[in-house]
Every structure is written in structure tokens, then in C-alpha cells.
């Protein structure tokens, strides 16, 4: 059973546009929600993370929106750039003991 | 900070041989290291969790006799794929975390090792 559901599977955005990736979870015990960026042939790198006591976190062009009641969280990439083209994974964890990953979203930003 | 390295970055081995992959935390002590496997265009699948000085805990369906994990120090864990077969070809990624630290509960990923078994 997929603990974290991620959509869309792939996304194409024009340069300068907003990329939005969504994730949903069921286990209310999750208390940490990170997003990772992965380039081909490389390991995932932490992009931004949020805890359920806040509804939004922004770091530069990247924003996480968190809806605790709906058990959903999303990643927004503002002013998307070709260099943002990568695969993005959401994840959920209980105090960092085990991380459950979404299925990934392949983002392509076209110039 | 929080740099994790893996060695080798890629390896090709013949079917039936064994191959060892190293995972090192370079600037912090990792009480726990995780080993993942990733197939092309798929998500990360947790294989096992290793705690320094104790036996690894394997996820359901992962053969512990085939994927030997050793975590002998706070900065080094190794994954040995024994009697490798072509179906073991994959991208293996480790991550590390210091559970003794207060604050962020994040794990830090290595760059991955591409294993090809011929």
C-alpha cells in the first residue's frame, strides 16, 4: 500500500511559470514532510521540509503548502527555470524513523 | 555540512560475483544509515536500516543473506551484494542520520551507486 500518493507523474511547465506537485497521505502520525530533488544518476537532495504545525513554508522560489485536515501537501516552484528540470519526490516520516516516498514527478521546464 | 559519500559511483561485475558498496558520512556521525534501491524512473525502495554496532533491520522481501549490511562505525556502512545476478542491477542509494542530534530529523543522501551485473 502506497503510504504517500504523489501527482502528477510528469509535468511540463514554461520557463517563468509555476510548477505545482501534490501529495496526499493517510497516516496522521506522520510529523515531517520533506521534498527532494533528484537529477539523473544522482542521489536525492533535500529541497524543503515542513512540519504539520505550520500551513506554509517558503524558501526562495520553493514553497510548501500544508493542509492538515485534508492530509495533503504540495510543492510550488515559482518562476520555474530549465535548471529546475528534475524528478521531485515528496516523503513523509514519523520523527525521522522511516521515510515513505511518493512515486515521483518528472518536471520539465521548457525555455 | 551533512555530506554523505558513496563508493564506487558505478560498478560492473560478472554474474555470480560479489560487490561491496561503501557509504560514509563525512562531516557528522551517523547512528543510523538507510539503504535504498531505485529502479529507472521509479521511487526509492527502502531495503534496510542499519544502526551502528548492531544488526541491520531488513524490509519485507529483501534477502538479508544476499544483501549483507555492516555498520561497524559511526561514519561507515557497507552493502555487499553477494552472488550478484542481472536482476540485481539497479541504483543503490544510502542515507545517514544522527539520531542523537536535537532538531531536524532529516536524513542525508549519498550520490548513489550504479550497479550493472553482466
mmCIF file with all atom_site columns, C-alpha atoms in Angstrom:
data_model
loop_
_atom_site.group_PDB
_atom_site.id
_atom_site.type_symbol
_atom_site.label_atom_id
_atom_site.label_alt_id
_atom_site.label_comp_id
_atom_site.label_asym_id
_atom_site.label_entity_id
_atom_site.label_seq_id
_atom_site.pdbx_PDB_ins_code
_atom_site.Cartn_x
_atom_site.Cartn_y
_atom_site.Cartn_z
_atom_site.occupancy
_atom_site.B_iso_or_equiv
_atom_site.pdbx_formal_charge
_atom_site.auth_seq_id
_atom_site.auth_comp_id
_atom_site.auth_asym_id
_atom_site.auth_atom_id
_atom_site.pdbx_PDB_model_num
ATOM 1   C CA . UNK A 1 1   ? 0.000  0.000   0.000   1.00 0.00 ? 1   UNK A CA 1
ATOM 2   C CA . UNK A 1 2   ? 1.389  3.350   -1.030  1.00 0.00 ? 2   UNK A CA 1
ATOM 3   C CA . UNK A 1 3   ? 1.706  5.446   2.123   1.00 0.00 ? 3   UNK A CA 1
ATOM 4   C CA . UNK A 1 4   ? 2.203  8.663   0.196   1.00 0.00 ? 4   UNK A CA 1
ATOM 5   C CA . UNK A 1 5   ? 0.449  9.335   -3.098  1.00 0.00 ? 5   UNK A CA 1
ATOM 6   C CA . UNK A 1 6   ? 2.023  11.849  -5.474  1.00 0.00 ? 6   UNK A CA 1
ATOM 7   C CA . UNK A 1 7   ? 0.714  13.513  -8.600  1.00 0.00 ? 7   UNK A CA 1
ATOM 8   C CA . UNK A 1 8   ? 1.205  14.271  -11.394 1.00 0.00 ? 8   UNK A CA 1
ATOM 9   C CA . UNK A 1 9   ? 3.629  11.666  -12.665 1.00 0.00 ? 9   UNK A CA 1
ATOM 10  C CA . UNK A 1 10  ? 5.090  14.160  -15.106 1.00 0.00 ? 10  UNK A CA 1
ATOM 11  C CA . UNK A 1 11  ? 4.790  17.883  -15.588 1.00 0.00 ? 11  UNK A CA 1
ATOM 12  C CA . UNK A 1 12  ? 5.832  20.278  -18.326 1.00 0.00 ? 12  UNK A CA 1
ATOM 13  C CA . UNK A 1 13  ? 5.996  23.970  -17.494 1.00 0.00 ? 13  UNK A CA 1
ATOM 14  C CA . UNK A 1 14  ? 7.100  27.009  -19.431 1.00 0.00 ? 14  UNK A CA 1
ATOM 15  C CA . UNK A 1 15  ? 10.042 28.973  -18.123 1.00 0.00 ? 15  UNK A CA 1
ATOM 16  C CA . UNK A 1 16  ? 8.818  31.529  -15.636 1.00 0.00 ? 16  UNK A CA 1
ATOM 17  C CA . UNK A 1 17  ? 5.681  29.568  -14.836 1.00 0.00 ? 17  UNK A CA 1
ATOM 18  C CA . UNK A 1 18  ? 4.589  27.920  -11.605 1.00 0.00 ? 18  UNK A CA 1
ATOM 19  C CA . UNK A 1 19  ? 5.139  24.204  -11.083 1.00 0.00 ? 19  UNK A CA 1
ATOM 20  C CA . UNK A 1 20  ? 2.791  22.510  -8.643  1.00 0.00 ? 20  UNK A CA 1
ATOM 21  C CA . UNK A 1 21  ? 3.196  18.974  -7.347  1.00 0.00 ? 21  UNK A CA 1
ATOM 22  C CA . UNK A 1 22  ? 0.745  17.414  -4.946  1.00 0.00 ? 22  UNK A CA 1
ATOM 23  C CA . UNK A 1 23  ? 0.989  14.692  -2.318  1.00 0.00 ? 23  UNK A CA 1
ATOM 24  C CA . UNK A 1 24  ? -1.519 13.043  -0.027  1.00 0.00 ? 24  UNK A CA 1
ATOM 25  C CA . UNK A 1 25  ? -1.129 10.763  2.961   1.00 0.00 ? 25  UNK A CA 1
ATOM 26  C CA . UNK A 1 26  ? -3.310 8.748   5.311   1.00 0.00 ? 26  UNK A CA 1
ATOM 27  C CA . UNK A 1 27  ? -1.276 8.177   8.453   1.00 0.00 ? 27  UNK A CA 1
ATOM 28  C CA . UNK A 1 28  ? -1.921 11.044  10.861  1.00 0.00 ? 28  UNK A CA 1
ATOM 29  C CA . UNK A 1 29  ? 1.145  10.039  12.851  1.00 0.00 ? 29  UNK A CA 1
ATOM 30  C CA . UNK A 1 30  ? 3.410  11.496  10.169  1.00 0.00 ? 30  UNK A CA 1
ATOM 31  C CA . UNK A 1 31  ? 5.105  14.583  11.581  1.00 0.00 ? 31  UNK A CA 1
ATOM 32  C CA . UNK A 1 32  ? 7.688  15.533  8.999   1.00 0.00 ? 32  UNK A CA 1
ATOM 33  C CA . UNK A 1 33  ? 7.170  16.157  5.289   1.00 0.00 ? 33  UNK A CA 1
ATOM 34  C CA . UNK A 1 34  ? 10.236 16.774  3.120   1.00 0.00 ? 34  UNK A CA 1
ATOM 35  C CA . UNK A 1 35  ? 10.577 17.308  -0.592  1.00 0.00 ? 35  UNK A CA 1
ATOM 36  C CA . UNK A 1 36  ? 13.569 16.026  -2.519  1.00 0.00 ? 36  UNK A CA 1
ATOM 37  C CA . UNK A 1 37  ? 15.017 16.942  -5.888  1.00 0.00 ? 37  UNK A CA 1
ATOM 38  C CA . UNK A 1 38  ? 16.840 14.300  -7.865  1.00 0.00 ? 38  UNK A CA 1
ATOM 39  C CA . UNK A 1 39  ? 18.835 14.727  -11.051 1.00 0.00 ? 39  UNK A CA 1
ATOM 40  C CA . UNK A 1 40  ? 19.569 11.713  -13.293 1.00 0.00 ? 40  UNK A CA 1
ATOM 41  C CA . UNK A 1 41  ? 22.280 9.497   -11.873 1.00 0.00 ? 41  UNK A CA 1
ATOM 42  C CA . UNK A 1 42  ? 22.416 11.406  -8.588  1.00 0.00 ? 42  UNK A CA 1
ATOM 43  C CA . UNK A 1 43  ? 21.061 10.836  -5.124  1.00 0.00 ? 43  UNK A CA 1
ATOM 44  C CA . UNK A 1 44  ? 18.076 12.847  -3.849  1.00 0.00 ? 44  UNK A CA 1
ATOM 45  C CA . UNK A 1 45  ? 18.802 16.188  -2.253  1.00 0.00 ? 45  UNK A CA 1
ATOM 46  C CA . UNK A 1 46  ? 16.616 17.813  0.370   1.00 0.00 ? 46  UNK A CA 1
ATOM 47  C CA . UNK A 1 47  ? 14.834 20.802  -1.077  1.00 0.00 ? 47  UNK A CA 1
ATOM 48  C CA . UNK A 1 48  ? 12.493 21.969  1.639   1.00 0.00 ? 48  UNK A CA 1
ATOM 49  C CA . UNK A 1 49  ? 10.567 20.382  4.501   1.00 0.00 ? 49  UNK A CA 1
ATOM 50  C CA . UNK A 1 50  ? 7.644  21.201  6.749   1.00 0.00 ? 50  UNK A CA 1
ATOM 51  C CA . UNK A 1 51  ? 6.106  20.039  9.997   1.00 0.00 ? 51  UNK A CA 1
ATOM 52  C CA . UNK A 1 52  ? 2.317  19.802  10.447  1.00 0.00 ? 52  UNK A CA 1
ATOM 53  C CA . UNK A 1 53  ? 2.119  22.706  12.886  1.00 0.00 ? 53  UNK A CA 1
ATOM 54  C CA . UNK A 1 54  ? 2.527  25.239  10.070  1.00 0.00 ? 54  UNK A CA 1
ATOM 55  C CA . UNK A 1 55  ? 0.471  25.649  6.918   1.00 0.00 ? 55  UNK A CA 1
ATOM 56  C CA . UNK A 1 56  ? 3.121  27.087  4.659   1.00 0.00 ? 56  UNK A CA 1
ATOM 57  C CA . UNK A 1 57  ? 6.863  27.337  4.386   1.00 0.00 ? 57  UNK A CA 1
ATOM 58  C CA . UNK A 1 58  ? 8.763  29.322  1.814   1.00 0.00 ? 58  UNK A CA 1
ATOM 59  C CA . UNK A 1 59  ? 12.409 29.160  0.868   1.00 0.00 ? 59  UNK A CA 1
ATOM 60  C CA . UNK A 1 60  ? 13.342 31.241  -2.125  1.00 0.00 ? 60  UNK A CA 1
ATOM 61  C CA . UNK A 1 61  ? 11.301 30.109  -5.116  1.00 0.00 ? 61  UNK A CA 1
ATOM 62  C CA . UNK A 1 62  ? 10.110 26.961  -3.345  1.00 0.00 ? 62  UNK A CA 1
ATOM 63  C CA . UNK A 1 63  ? 7.000  26.869  -1.155  1.00 0.00 ? 63  UNK A CA 1
ATOM 64  C CA . UNK A 1 64  ? 5.327  24.013  0.666   1.00 0.00 ? 64  UNK A CA 1
ATOM 65  C CA . UNK A 1 65  ? 1.621  24.334  1.359   1.00 0.00 ? 65  UNK A CA 1
ATOM 66  C CA . UNK A 1 66  ? 0.289  22.004  4.010   1.00 0.00 ? 66  UNK A CA 1
ATOM 67  C CA . UNK A 1 67  ? -3.355 21.146  4.689   1.00 0.00 ? 67  UNK A CA 1
ATOM 68  C CA . UNK A 1 68  ? -3.526 19.047  7.827   1.00 0.00 ? 68  UNK A CA 1
ATOM 69  C CA . UNK A 1 69  ? -7.280 18.449  7.744   1.00 0.00 ? 69  UNK A CA 1
ATOM 70  C CA . UNK A 1 70  ? -7.154 17.240  4.147   1.00 0.00 ? 70  UNK A CA 1
ATOM 71  C CA . UNK A 1 71  ? -3.909 15.337  4.746   1.00 0.00 ? 71  UNK A CA 1
ATOM 72  C CA . UNK A 1 72  ? -2.373 16.921  1.689   1.00 0.00 ? 72  UNK A CA 1
ATOM 73  C CA . UNK A 1 73  ? 0.732  18.922  0.966   1.00 0.00 ? 73  UNK A CA 1
ATOM 74  C CA . UNK A 1 74  ? 2.113  20.443  -2.163  1.00 0.00 ? 74  UNK A CA 1
ATOM 75  C CA . UNK A 1 75  ? 5.267  21.923  -3.594  1.00 0.00 ? 75  UNK A CA 1
ATOM 76  C CA . UNK A 1 76  ? 5.111  25.143  -5.572  1.00 0.00 ? 76  UNK A CA 1
ATOM 77  C CA . UNK A 1 77  ? 8.066  26.235  -7.662  1.00 0.00 ? 77  UNK A CA 1
ATOM 78  C CA . UNK A 1 78  ? 7.711  29.860  -8.640  1.00 0.00 ? 78  UNK A CA 1
ATOM 79  C CA . UNK A 1 79  ? 9.413  31.335  -11.700 1.00 0.00 ? 79  UNK A CA 1
ATOM 80  C CA . UNK A 1 80  ? 10.372 27.847  -12.861 1.00 0.00 ? 80  UNK A CA 1
ATOM 81  C CA . UNK A 1 81  ? 13.706 27.602  -14.666 1.00 0.00 ? 81  UNK A CA 1
ATOM 82  C CA . UNK A 1 82  ? 15.157 24.993  -17.043 1.00 0.00 ? 82  UNK A CA 1
ATOM 83  C CA . UNK A 1 83  ? 17.644 24.121  -14.303 1.00 0.00 ? 83  UNK A CA 1
ATOM 84  C CA . UNK A 1 84  ? 14.712 23.014  -12.162 1.00 0.00 ? 84  UNK A CA 1
ATOM 85  C CA . UNK A 1 85  ? 14.078 20.145  -14.574 1.00 0.00 ? 85  UNK A CA 1
ATOM 86  C CA . UNK A 1 86  ? 14.464 17.067  -12.383 1.00 0.00 ? 86  UNK A CA 1
ATOM 87  C CA . UNK A 1 87  ? 12.453 14.437  -10.574 1.00 0.00 ? 87  UNK A CA 1
ATOM 88  C CA . UNK A 1 88  ? 10.790 15.554  -7.370  1.00 0.00 ? 88  UNK A CA 1
ATOM 89  C CA . UNK A 1 89  ? 9.803  13.240  -4.543  1.00 0.00 ? 89  UNK A CA 1
ATOM 90  C CA . UNK A 1 90  ? 7.642  14.045  -1.570  1.00 0.00 ? 90  UNK A CA 1
ATOM 91  C CA . UNK A 1 91  ? 8.028  12.000  1.575   1.00 0.00 ? 91  UNK A CA 1
ATOM 92  C CA . UNK A 1 92  ? 6.527  11.582  4.998   1.00 0.00 ? 92  UNK A CA 1
ATOM 93  C CA . UNK A 1 93  ? 8.095  10.419  8.189   1.00 0.00 ? 93  UNK A CA 1
ATOM 94  C CA . UNK A 1 94  ? 7.364  9.746   11.826  1.00 0.00 ? 94  UNK A CA 1
ATOM 95  C CA . UNK A 1 95  ? 10.115 11.537  13.700  1.00 0.00 ? 95  UNK A CA 1
ATOM 96  C CA . UNK A 1 96  ? 12.613 10.550  11.024  1.00 0.00 ? 96  UNK A CA 1
ATOM 97  C CA . UNK A 1 97  ? 12.488 6.881   11.915  1.00 0.00 ? 97  UNK A CA 1
ATOM 98  C CA . UNK A 1 98  ? 11.387 5.799   8.459   1.00 0.00 ? 98  UNK A CA 1
ATOM 99  C CA . UNK A 1 99  ? 10.687 7.804   5.355   1.00 0.00 ? 99  UNK A CA 1
ATOM 100 C CA . UNK A 1 100 ? 7.879  6.910   2.961   1.00 0.00 ? 100 UNK A CA 1
ATOM 101 C CA . UNK A 1 101 ? 8.373  8.307   -0.514  1.00 0.00 ? 101 UNK A CA 1
ATOM 102 C CA . UNK A 1 102 ? 5.904  9.320   -3.150  1.00 0.00 ? 102 UNK A CA 1
ATOM 103 C CA . UNK A 1 103 ? 6.223  7.881   -6.632  1.00 0.00 ? 103 UNK A CA 1
ATOM 104 C CA . UNK A 1 104 ? 7.977  10.933  -8.029  1.00 0.00 ? 104 UNK A CA 1
ATOM 105 C CA . UNK A 1 105 ? 7.174  13.685  -10.525 1.00 0.00 ? 105 UNK A CA 1
ATOM 106 C CA . UNK A 1 106 ? 9.319  14.304  -13.548 1.00 0.00 ? 106 UNK A CA 1
ATOM 107 C CA . UNK A 1 107 ? 9.401  18.050  -14.136 1.00 0.00 ? 107 UNK A CA 1
ATOM 108 C CA . UNK A 1 108 ? 10.479 19.541  -17.432 1.00 0.00 ? 108 UNK A CA 1
ATOM 109 C CA . UNK A 1 109 ? 10.792 23.294  -17.730 1.00 0.00 ? 109 UNK A CA 1
ATOM 110 C CA . UNK A 1 110 ? 10.912 24.394  -21.332 1.00 0.00 ? 110 UNK A CA 1
ATOM 111 C CA . UNK A 1 111 ? 12.626 27.652  -22.298 1.00 0.00 ? 111 UNK A CA 1
ATOM 112 C CA . UNK B 2 1   ? 27.606 20.178  6.343   1.00 0.00 ? 1   UNK B CA 1
ATOM 113 C CA . UNK B 2 2   ? 25.856 16.780  6.337   1.00 0.00 ? 2   UNK B CA 1
ATOM 114 C CA . UNK B 2 3   ? 27.754 15.264  3.428   1.00 0.00 ? 3   UNK B CA 1
ATOM 115 C CA . UNK B 2 4   ? 27.397 11.592  2.588   1.00 0.00 ? 4   UNK B CA 1
ATOM 116 C CA . UNK B 2 5   ? 29.623 9.872   0.059   1.00 0.00 ? 5   UNK B CA 1
ATOM 117 C CA . UNK B 2 6   ? 29.343 6.537   -1.699  1.00 0.00 ? 6   UNK B CA 1
ATOM 118 C CA . UNK B 2 7   ? 31.987 4.439   -3.342  1.00 0.00 ? 7   UNK B CA 1
ATOM 119 C CA . UNK B 2 8   ? 32.113 3.358   -6.035  1.00 0.00 ? 8   UNK B CA 1
ATOM 120 C CA . UNK B 2 9   ? 29.825 5.622   -8.024  1.00 0.00 ? 9   UNK B CA 1
ATOM 121 C CA . UNK B 2 10  ? 29.361 2.874   -10.572 1.00 0.00 ? 10  UNK B CA 1
ATOM 122 C CA . UNK B 2 11  ? 30.441 -0.732  -10.858 1.00 0.00 ? 11  UNK B CA 1
ATOM 123 C CA . UNK B 2 12  ? 30.114 -3.503  -13.390 1.00 0.00 ? 12  UNK B CA 1
ATOM 124 C CA . UNK B 2 13  ? 30.506 -7.070  -12.213 1.00 0.00 ? 13  UNK B CA 1
ATOM 125 C CA . UNK B 2 14  ? 30.002 -10.525 -13.619 1.00 0.00 ? 14  UNK B CA 1
ATOM 126 C CA . UNK B 2 15  ? 27.091 -12.689 -12.601 1.00 0.00 ? 15  UNK B CA 1
ATOM 127 C CA . UNK B 2 16  ? 27.933 -14.796 -9.548  1.00 0.00 ? 16  UNK B CA 1
ATOM 128 C CA . UNK B 2 17  ? 30.470 -12.430 -8.074  1.00 0.00 ? 17  UNK B CA 1
ATOM 129 C CA . UNK B 2 18  ? 30.039 -10.182 -5.046  1.00 0.00 ? 18  UNK B CA 1
ATOM 130 C CA . UNK B 2 19  ? 30.357 -6.434  -4.907  1.00 0.00 ? 19  UNK B CA 1
ATOM 131 C CA . UNK B 2 20  ? 30.733 -4.098  -1.947  1.00 0.00 ? 20  UNK B CA 1
ATOM 132 C CA . UNK B 2 21  ? 29.369 -0.566  -1.785  1.00 0.00 ? 21  UNK B CA 1
ATOM 133 C CA . UNK B 2 22  ? 30.577 1.867   0.861   1.00 0.00 ? 22  UNK B CA 1
ATOM 134 C CA . UNK B 2 23  ? 28.595 4.681   2.420   1.00 0.00 ? 23  UNK B CA 1
ATOM 135 C CA . UNK B 2 24  ? 30.388 7.281   4.504   1.00 0.00 ? 24  UNK B CA 1
ATOM 136 C CA . UNK B 2 25  ? 29.191 10.269  6.481   1.00 0.00 ? 25  UNK B CA 1
ATOM 137 C CA . UNK B 2 26  ? 31.980 12.808  6.008   1.00 0.00 ? 26  UNK B CA 1
ATOM 138 C CA . UNK B 2 27  ? 31.241 15.563  8.491   1.00 0.00 ? 27  UNK B CA 1
ATOM 139 C CA . UNK B 2 28  ? 28.891 14.029  11.032  1.00 0.00 ? 28  UNK B CA 1
ATOM 140 C CA . UNK B 2 29  ? 28.430 10.817  12.907  1.00 0.00 ? 29  UNK B CA 1
ATOM 141 C CA . UNK B 2 30  ? 25.651 8.606   11.624  1.00 0.00 ? 30  UNK B CA 1
ATOM 142 C CA . UNK B 2 31  ? 23.997 6.472   14.253  1.00 0.00 ? 31  UNK B CA 1
ATOM 143 C CA . UNK B 2 32  ? 21.724 5.146   11.554  1.00 0.00 ? 32  UNK B CA 1
ATOM 144 C CA . UNK B 2 33  ? 22.170 4.520   7.850   1.00 0.00 ? 33  UNK B CA 1
ATOM 145 C CA . UNK B 2 34  ? 19.483 3.547   5.404   1.00 0.00 ? 34  UNK B CA 1
ATOM 146 C CA . UNK B 2 35  ? 19.962 1.631   2.167   1.00 0.00 ? 35  UNK B CA 1
ATOM 147 C CA . UNK B 2 36  ? 17.623 2.189   -0.742  1.00 0.00 ? 36  UNK B CA 1
ATOM 148 C CA . UNK B 2 37  ? 17.248 0.702   -4.164  1.00 0.00 ? 37  UNK B CA 1
ATOM 149 C CA . UNK B 2 38  ? 15.875 2.633   -7.101  1.00 0.00 ? 38  UNK B CA 1
ATOM 150 C CA . UNK B 2 39  ? 14.858 1.291   -10.493 1.00 0.00 ? 39  UNK B CA 1
ATOM 151 C CA . UNK B 2 40  ? 14.751 3.619   -13.514 1.00 0.00 ? 40  UNK B CA 1
ATOM 152 C CA . UNK B 2 41  ? 12.003 6.204   -13.308 1.00 0.00 ? 41  UNK B CA 1
ATOM 153 C CA . UNK B 2 42  ? 10.752 4.760   -10.042 1.00 0.00 ? 42  UNK B CA 1
ATOM 154 C CA . UNK B 2 43  ? 10.732 5.807   -6.436  1.00 0.00 ? 43  UNK B CA 1
ATOM 155 C CA . UNK B 2 44  ? 13.186 4.831   -3.730  1.00 0.00 ? 44  UNK B CA 1
ATOM 156 C CA . UNK B 2 45  ? 12.565 1.499   -2.064  1.00 0.00 ? 45  UNK B CA 1
ATOM 157 C CA . UNK B 2 46  ? 13.947 1.096   1.435   1.00 0.00 ? 46  UNK B CA 1
ATOM 158 C CA . UNK B 2 47  ? 15.951 -2.106  1.687   1.00 0.00 ? 47  UNK B CA 1
ATOM 159 C CA . UNK B 2 48  ? 17.268 -1.981  5.218   1.00 0.00 ? 48  UNK B CA 1
ATOM 160 C CA . UNK B 2 49  ? 18.077 0.183   8.206   1.00 0.00 ? 49  UNK B CA 1
ATOM 161 C CA . UNK B 2 50  ? 21.394 -0.242  9.935   1.00 0.00 ? 50  UNK B CA 1
ATOM 162 C CA . UNK B 2 51  ? 22.344 1.051   13.345  1.00 0.00 ? 51  UNK B CA 1
ATOM 163 C CA . UNK B 2 52  ? 25.965 1.361   14.346  1.00 0.00 ? 52  UNK B CA 1
ATOM 164 C CA . UNK B 2 53  ? 27.183 -1.719  16.143  1.00 0.00 ? 53  UNK B CA 1
ATOM 165 C CA . UNK B 2 54  ? 24.066 -3.807  15.660  1.00 0.00 ? 54  UNK B CA 1
ATOM 166 C CA . UNK B 2 55  ? 22.478 -5.987  13.011  1.00 0.00 ? 55  UNK B CA 1
ATOM 167 C CA . UNK B 2 56  ? 20.572 -4.378  10.195  1.00 0.00 ? 56  UNK B CA 1
ATOM 168 C CA . UNK B 2 57  ? 16.810 -4.491  10.006  1.00 0.00 ? 57  UNK B CA 1
ATOM 169 C CA . UNK B 2 58  ? 15.637 -5.594  6.589   1.00 0.00 ? 58  UNK B CA 1
ATOM 170 C CA . UNK B 2 59  ? 12.383 -4.664  4.909   1.00 0.00 ? 59  UNK B CA 1
ATOM 171 C CA . UNK B 2 60  ? 9.970  -7.380  3.961   1.00 0.00 ? 60  UNK B CA 1
ATOM 172 C CA . UNK B 2 61  ? 11.000 -9.162  0.795   1.00 0.00 ? 61  UNK B CA 1
ATOM 173 C CA . UNK B 2 62  ? 14.677 -8.171  0.980   1.00 0.00 ? 62  UNK B CA 1
ATOM 174 C CA . UNK B 2 63  ? 17.010 -11.159 1.271   1.00 0.00 ? 63  UNK B CA 1
ATOM 175 C CA . UNK B 2 64  ? 19.366 -10.484 4.153   1.00 0.00 ? 64  UNK B CA 1
ATOM 176 C CA . UNK B 2 65  ? 21.745 -13.246 3.049   1.00 0.00 ? 65  UNK B CA 1
ATOM 177 C CA . UNK B 2 66  ? 22.043 -11.676 -0.363  1.00 0.00 ? 66  UNK B CA 1
ATOM 178 C CA . UNK B 2 67  ? 22.354 -8.065  0.708   1.00 0.00 ? 67  UNK B CA 1
ATOM 179 C CA . UNK B 2 68  ? 24.817 -8.026  3.576   1.00 0.00 ? 68  UNK B CA 1
ATOM 180 C CA . UNK B 2 69  ? 24.948 -4.799  5.532   1.00 0.00 ? 69  UNK B CA 1
ATOM 181 C CA . UNK B 2 70  ? 27.623 -3.858  8.013   1.00 0.00 ? 70  UNK B CA 1
ATOM 182 C CA . UNK B 2 71  ? 27.676 -0.666  10.073  1.00 0.00 ? 71  UNK B CA 1
ATOM 183 C CA . UNK B 2 72  ? 30.840 -1.057  12.087  1.00 0.00 ? 72  UNK B CA 1
ATOM 184 C CA . UNK B 2 73  ? 31.496 2.604   12.807  1.00 0.00 ? 73  UNK B CA 1
ATOM 185 C CA . UNK B 2 74  ? 29.610 5.866   13.144  1.00 0.00 ? 74  UNK B CA 1
ATOM 186 C CA . UNK B 2 75  ? 30.851 7.011   9.746   1.00 0.00 ? 75  UNK B CA 1
ATOM 187 C CA . UNK B 2 76  ? 30.818 3.903   7.597   1.00 0.00 ? 76  UNK B CA 1
ATOM 188 C CA . UNK B 2 77  ? 28.252 1.381   6.420   1.00 0.00 ? 77  UNK B CA 1
ATOM 189 C CA . UNK B 2 78  ? 28.749 -1.176  3.685   1.00 0.00 ? 78  UNK B CA 1
ATOM 190 C CA . UNK B 2 79  ? 26.325 -3.047  1.484   1.00 0.00 ? 79  UNK B CA 1
ATOM 191 C CA . UNK B 2 80  ? 27.613 -6.254  -0.099  1.00 0.00 ? 80  UNK B CA 1
ATOM 192 C CA . UNK B 2 81  ? 25.592 -7.782  -2.899  1.00 0.00 ? 81  UNK B CA 1
ATOM 193 C CA . UNK B 2 82  ? 26.532 -11.455 -2.840  1.00 0.00 ? 82  UNK B CA 1
ATOM 194 C CA . UNK B 2 83  ? 26.336 -13.774 -5.837  1.00 0.00 ? 83  UNK B CA 1
ATOM 195 C CA . UNK B 2 84  ? 25.034 -10.950 -7.952  1.00 0.00 ? 84  UNK B CA 1
ATOM 196 C CA . UNK B 2 85  ? 22.646 -11.617 -10.812 1.00 0.00 ? 85  UNK B CA 1
ATOM 197 C CA . UNK B 2 86  ? 21.491 -9.347  -13.639 1.00 0.00 ? 86  UNK B CA 1
ATOM 198 C CA . UNK B 2 87  ? 18.222 -8.652  -11.805 1.00 0.00 ? 87  UNK B CA 1
ATOM 199 C CA . UNK B 2 88  ? 20.287 -7.054  -9.018  1.00 0.00 ? 88  UNK B CA 1
ATOM 200 C CA . UNK B 2 89  ? 21.317 -4.337  -11.450 1.00 0.00 ? 89  UNK B CA 1
ATOM 201 C CA . UNK B 2 90  ? 19.994 -1.112  -10.010 1.00 0.00 ? 90  UNK B CA 1
ATOM 202 C CA . UNK B 2 91  ? 20.837 2.239   -8.468  1.00 0.00 ? 91  UNK B CA 1
ATOM 203 C CA . UNK B 2 92  ? 21.699 1.827   -4.798  1.00 0.00 ? 92  UNK B CA 1
ATOM 204 C CA . UNK B 2 93  ? 21.491 4.870   -2.551  1.00 0.00 ? 93  UNK B CA 1
ATOM 205 C CA . UNK B 2 94  ? 22.393 5.220   1.091   1.00 0.00 ? 94  UNK B CA 1
ATOM 206 C CA . UNK B 2 95  ? 21.354 7.883   3.535   1.00 0.00 ? 95  UNK B CA 1
ATOM 207 C CA . UNK B 2 96  ? 22.570 8.712   7.001   1.00 0.00 ? 96  UNK B CA 1
ATOM 208 C CA . UNK B 2 97  ? 21.241 10.321  10.122  1.00 0.00 ? 97  UNK B CA 1
ATOM 209 C CA . UNK B 2 98  ? 22.475 11.112  13.597  1.00 0.00 ? 98  UNK B CA 1
ATOM 210 C CA . UNK B 2 99  ? 19.573 10.236  15.871  1.00 0.00 ? 99  UNK B CA 1
ATOM 211 C CA . UNK B 2 100 ? 21.346 11.731  18.854  1.00 0.00 ? 100 UNK B CA 1
ATOM 212 C CA . UNK B 2 101 ? 21.034 15.242  17.464  1.00 0.00 ? 101 UNK B CA 1
ATOM 213 C CA . UNK B 2 102 ? 18.242 17.532  18.560  1.00 0.00 ? 102 UNK B CA 1
ATOM 214 C CA . UNK B 2 103 ? 16.346 19.463  15.956  1.00 0.00 ? 103 UNK B CA 1
ATOM 215 C CA . UNK B 2 104 ? 15.881 18.401  12.350  1.00 0.00 ? 104 UNK B CA 1
ATOM 216 C CA . UNK B 2 105 ? 15.097 14.736  11.815  1.00 0.00 ? 105 UNK B CA 1
ATOM 217 C CA . UNK B 2 106 ? 16.403 14.768  8.290   1.00 0.00 ? 106 UNK B CA 1
ATOM 218 C CA . UNK B 2 107 ? 18.360 12.040  6.601   1.00 0.00 ? 107 UNK B CA 1
ATOM 219 C CA . UNK B 2 108 ? 21.108 12.961  4.158   1.00 0.00 ? 108 UNK B CA 1
ATOM 220 C CA . UNK B 2 109 ? 21.546 11.030  0.941   1.00 0.00 ? 109 UNK B CA 1
ATOM 221 C CA . UNK B 2 110 ? 24.648 9.816   -0.784  1.00 0.00 ? 110 UNK B CA 1
ATOM 222 C CA . UNK B 2 111 ? 25.113 10.279  -4.538  1.00 0.00 ? 111 UNK B CA 1
ATOM 223 C CA . UNK B 2 112 ? 24.203 6.677   -5.319  1.00 0.00 ? 112 UNK B CA 1
ATOM 224 C CA . UNK B 2 113 ? 25.994 3.704   -6.860  1.00 0.00 ? 113 UNK B CA 1
ATOM 225 C CA . UNK B 2 114 ? 25.007 2.313   -10.241 1.00 0.00 ? 114 UNK B CA 1
ATOM 226 C CA . UNK B 2 115 ? 25.442 -1.479  -10.238 1.00 0.00 ? 115 UNK B CA 1
ATOM 227 C CA . UNK B 2 116 ? 25.351 -3.384  -13.501 1.00 0.00 ? 116 UNK B CA 1
ATOM 228 C CA . UNK B 2 117 ? 25.607 -7.171  -13.403 1.00 0.00 ? 117 UNK B CA 1
ATOM 229 C CA . UNK B 2 118 ? 26.503 -8.813  -16.698 1.00 0.00 ? 118 UNK B CA 1
#
